[in-house]
Short mmCIF file of C-alpha atoms and ligand atoms in Angstrom, two decimals:
data_model
loop_
_atom_site.label_atom_id
_atom_site.label_comp_id
_atom_site.label_asym_id
_atom_site.label_seq_id
_atom_site.Cartn_x
_atom_site.Cartn_y
_atom_site.Cartn_z
CA MET N 131 0.01 -0.09 -0.17
CA PRO N 132 1.62 3.41 -1.02
CA VAL N 133 1.36 6.60 1.24
CA ASP N 134 -1.61 8.57 0.49
CA PHE N 135 -1.22 12.13 0.20
CA SER N 136 -4.80 12.98 0.17
CA GLY N 137 -6.05 15.84 2.07
CA THR N 138 -5.75 19.51 2.15
CA TRP N 139 -2.82 21.16 3.57
CA ASN N 140 -1.61 24.49 4.60
CA LEU N 141 2.06 25.77 4.39
CA ILE N 142 3.84 26.44 7.81
CA SER N 143 7.41 26.84 6.39
CA ASN N 144 9.11 27.82 3.17
CA ASP N 145 12.79 27.90 3.13
CA ASN N 146 14.29 29.52 0.16
CA PHE N 147 11.68 29.89 -2.01
CA GLU N 148 13.29 33.05 -3.16
CA GLY N 149 16.26 31.15 -4.47
CA TYR N 150 13.87 28.79 -6.28
CA MET N 151 11.91 31.67 -7.67
CA VAL N 152 15.21 33.53 -9.08
CA ALA N 153 16.55 30.15 -10.66
CA LEU N 154 13.21 30.06 -12.29
CA GLY N 155 13.55 33.69 -13.69
CA ILE N 156 10.74 34.89 -11.94
CA ASP N 157 10.75 38.71 -11.82
CA PHE N 158 11.30 40.80 -8.84
CA ALA N 159 8.11 42.34 -8.38
CA THR N 160 6.21 38.83 -8.68
CA ARG N 161 8.67 37.35 -6.21
CA LYS N 162 8.08 39.80 -3.70
CA ILE N 163 4.25 39.03 -3.47
CA ALA N 164 4.99 35.45 -3.92
CA LYS N 165 7.21 35.09 -1.11
CA MET N 166 4.59 36.51 1.27
CA LEU N 167 1.86 33.79 0.34
CA LYS N 168 0.82 31.01 2.57
CA PRO N 169 -0.25 28.75 0.04
CA GLN N 170 -2.85 25.69 0.30
CA LYS N 171 -2.60 22.41 -1.32
CA VAL N 172 -5.26 20.18 -2.07
CA ILE N 173 -4.09 16.63 -3.10
CA LYS N 174 -6.47 13.76 -4.43
CA GLN N 175 -4.96 10.30 -4.75
CA ASP N 176 -6.62 7.68 -6.59
CA GLY N 177 -4.47 4.70 -7.13
CA ASP N 178 -1.91 5.85 -9.54
CA SER N 179 -3.90 9.03 -10.17
CA PHE N 180 -3.06 12.54 -8.61
CA TYR N 181 -4.64 15.72 -8.61
CA ILE N 182 -2.51 18.49 -6.79
CA HIS N 183 -4.02 22.05 -6.70
CA THR N 184 -1.95 24.84 -5.27
CA THR N 185 -4.13 27.53 -3.96
CA SER N 186 -3.04 31.37 -2.83
CA THR N 187 -4.52 34.81 -2.74
CA PHE N 188 -2.49 35.60 -5.58
CA ARG N 189 -2.36 32.82 -8.10
CA ASP N 190 -3.33 28.94 -8.22
CA TYR N 191 -1.79 26.06 -10.14
CA SER N 192 -3.05 22.87 -10.81
CA LEU N 193 -1.49 19.53 -12.06
CA GLN N 194 -2.93 16.36 -12.77
CA PHE N 195 -0.70 13.24 -13.73
CA ARG N 196 -0.81 9.44 -13.46
CA ILE N 197 2.39 7.64 -11.98
CA GLY N 198 4.84 6.51 -14.67
CA GLU N 199 3.22 8.43 -17.48
CA GLU N 200 5.30 11.20 -18.97
CA PHE N 201 3.07 14.50 -19.59
CA GLU N 202 3.69 17.92 -20.81
CA GLU N 203 3.61 20.64 -18.12
CA ASP N 204 3.05 24.27 -19.26
CA ASN N 205 3.76 25.66 -15.72
CA LYS N 206 1.22 28.61 -16.28
CA GLY N 207 1.58 31.56 -13.86
CA LEU N 208 4.72 30.00 -12.50
CA ASP N 209 7.54 30.49 -15.07
CA ASN N 210 5.52 29.46 -18.00
CA ARG N 211 8.24 27.36 -19.47
CA LYS N 212 6.95 24.07 -21.02
CA CYS N 213 8.76 21.04 -20.05
CA LYS N 214 8.12 16.89 -19.97
CA SER N 215 7.20 15.76 -16.48
CA LEU N 216 7.44 12.21 -15.00
CA VAL N 217 6.14 11.20 -11.50
CA THR N 218 7.46 8.17 -9.92
CA TRP N 219 7.57 6.40 -6.48
CA GLU N 220 10.80 6.23 -4.88
CA ASN N 221 10.10 4.20 -1.96
CA ASP N 222 7.19 6.09 -0.06
CA LYS N 223 8.55 9.86 -1.83
CA LEU N 224 6.64 10.84 -4.96
CA VAL N 225 9.39 12.28 -7.31
CA CYS N 226 9.12 14.37 -10.20
CA VAL N 227 11.51 15.23 -12.82
CA GLN N 228 10.92 18.14 -15.05
CA THR N 229 12.78 17.71 -18.16
CA GLY N 230 13.38 20.98 -20.22
CA GLU N 231 15.45 24.10 -20.57
CA LYS N 232 16.11 24.21 -16.77
CA LYS N 233 18.69 21.85 -15.35
CA ASN N 234 17.72 19.90 -12.50
CA ARG N 235 14.18 20.80 -12.40
CA GLY N 236 11.77 19.11 -10.25
CA TRP N 237 10.21 18.11 -6.81
CA THR N 238 9.81 15.56 -4.22
CA HIS N 239 7.10 15.01 -2.00
CA TRP N 240 6.74 12.89 1.22
CA LEU N 241 5.33 12.40 4.55
CA GLU N 242 6.99 13.09 7.96
CA GLY N 243 4.57 12.01 11.05
CA ASP N 244 1.52 14.42 10.18
CA ASP N 245 3.53 16.94 7.77
CA LEU N 246 3.60 16.87 4.48
CA HIS N 247 6.84 17.61 2.89
CA LEU N 248 7.66 19.21 -0.60
CA GLU N 249 11.45 20.02 -1.82
CA LEU N 250 11.18 22.06 -5.03
CA ARG N 251 14.69 21.94 -6.91
CA CYS N 252 15.73 24.07 -9.93
CA GLU N 253 19.19 24.34 -10.93
CA ASN N 254 21.32 24.74 -8.04
CA GLN N 255 18.71 25.68 -5.73
CA VAL N 256 16.50 23.68 -3.47
CA CYS N 257 13.20 25.36 -1.70
CA LYS N 258 11.86 23.10 1.19
CA GLN N 259 8.22 23.44 2.24
CA VAL N 260 6.29 21.98 4.95
CA PHE N 261 2.60 21.58 5.20
CA LYS N 262 0.44 20.68 8.07
CA ARG N 263 -3.25 19.39 7.54
CA ALA N 264 -5.96 21.95 7.44
O1 LIG O 260 4.01 22.09 -6.69
O2 LIG O 260 5.15 22.78 -8.57
O3 LIG O 260 3.09 19.91 -5.12
O4 LIG O 260 2.61 21.48 -9.14
C1 LIG O 260 2.72 28.55 -5.96
C2 LIG O 260 1.89 29.50 -6.48
C3 LIG O 260 2.62 27.42 -6.65
C4 LIG O 260 2.09 30.64 -6.07
C5 LIG O 260 3.99 26.69 -6.41
C6 LIG O 260 2.09 31.82 -7.06
C7 LIG O 260 3.99 25.18 -7.14
C8 LIG O 260 3.62 32.04 -7.62
C9 LIG O 260 4.83 24.35 -6.89
C10 LIG O 260 4.04 32.75 -8.50
C11 LIG O 260 5.69 32.64 -8.93
C12 LIG O 260 4.84 22.76 -7.65
C13 LIG O 260 4.14 20.67 -6.87
C14 LIG O 260 3.96 19.95 -6.03
C15 LIG O 260 2.76 20.60 -7.84
#
């Protein structure tokens, strides 16, 4: 039985989101707003199908995928660069590789106790986010 990430999650910490956004080429004005946000994640997990909706007072981003099936991601409202994304399980971690113009782009989700963890990677920058159940 894989881990179940389903639920509604509120951001409680956000380490180096600034560095991650700089690596993505997000402009200064957008970064100033974005780093103040406390996004909420709604995750729906049904077998190999996932729906991850990240919402905030400024912008929303939603993603749907199946484990092991590569898909085109548009990153609309983020850096707007298209990439090919592939999500797989690595033990109990959900790992996404985002292949495109930016090197070393991707993210990893895992659970630790009652918390949802997310590492966001781009080039040489790593952002670490922690969420608690709403
Ligand atoms: O999450 O890739 O859960 O997509 C932040 C929205 C969303 C705020 C960040 C606006 C998306 C920021 C992080 C404006 C620049 C992400 C994946 C893993 C699913």
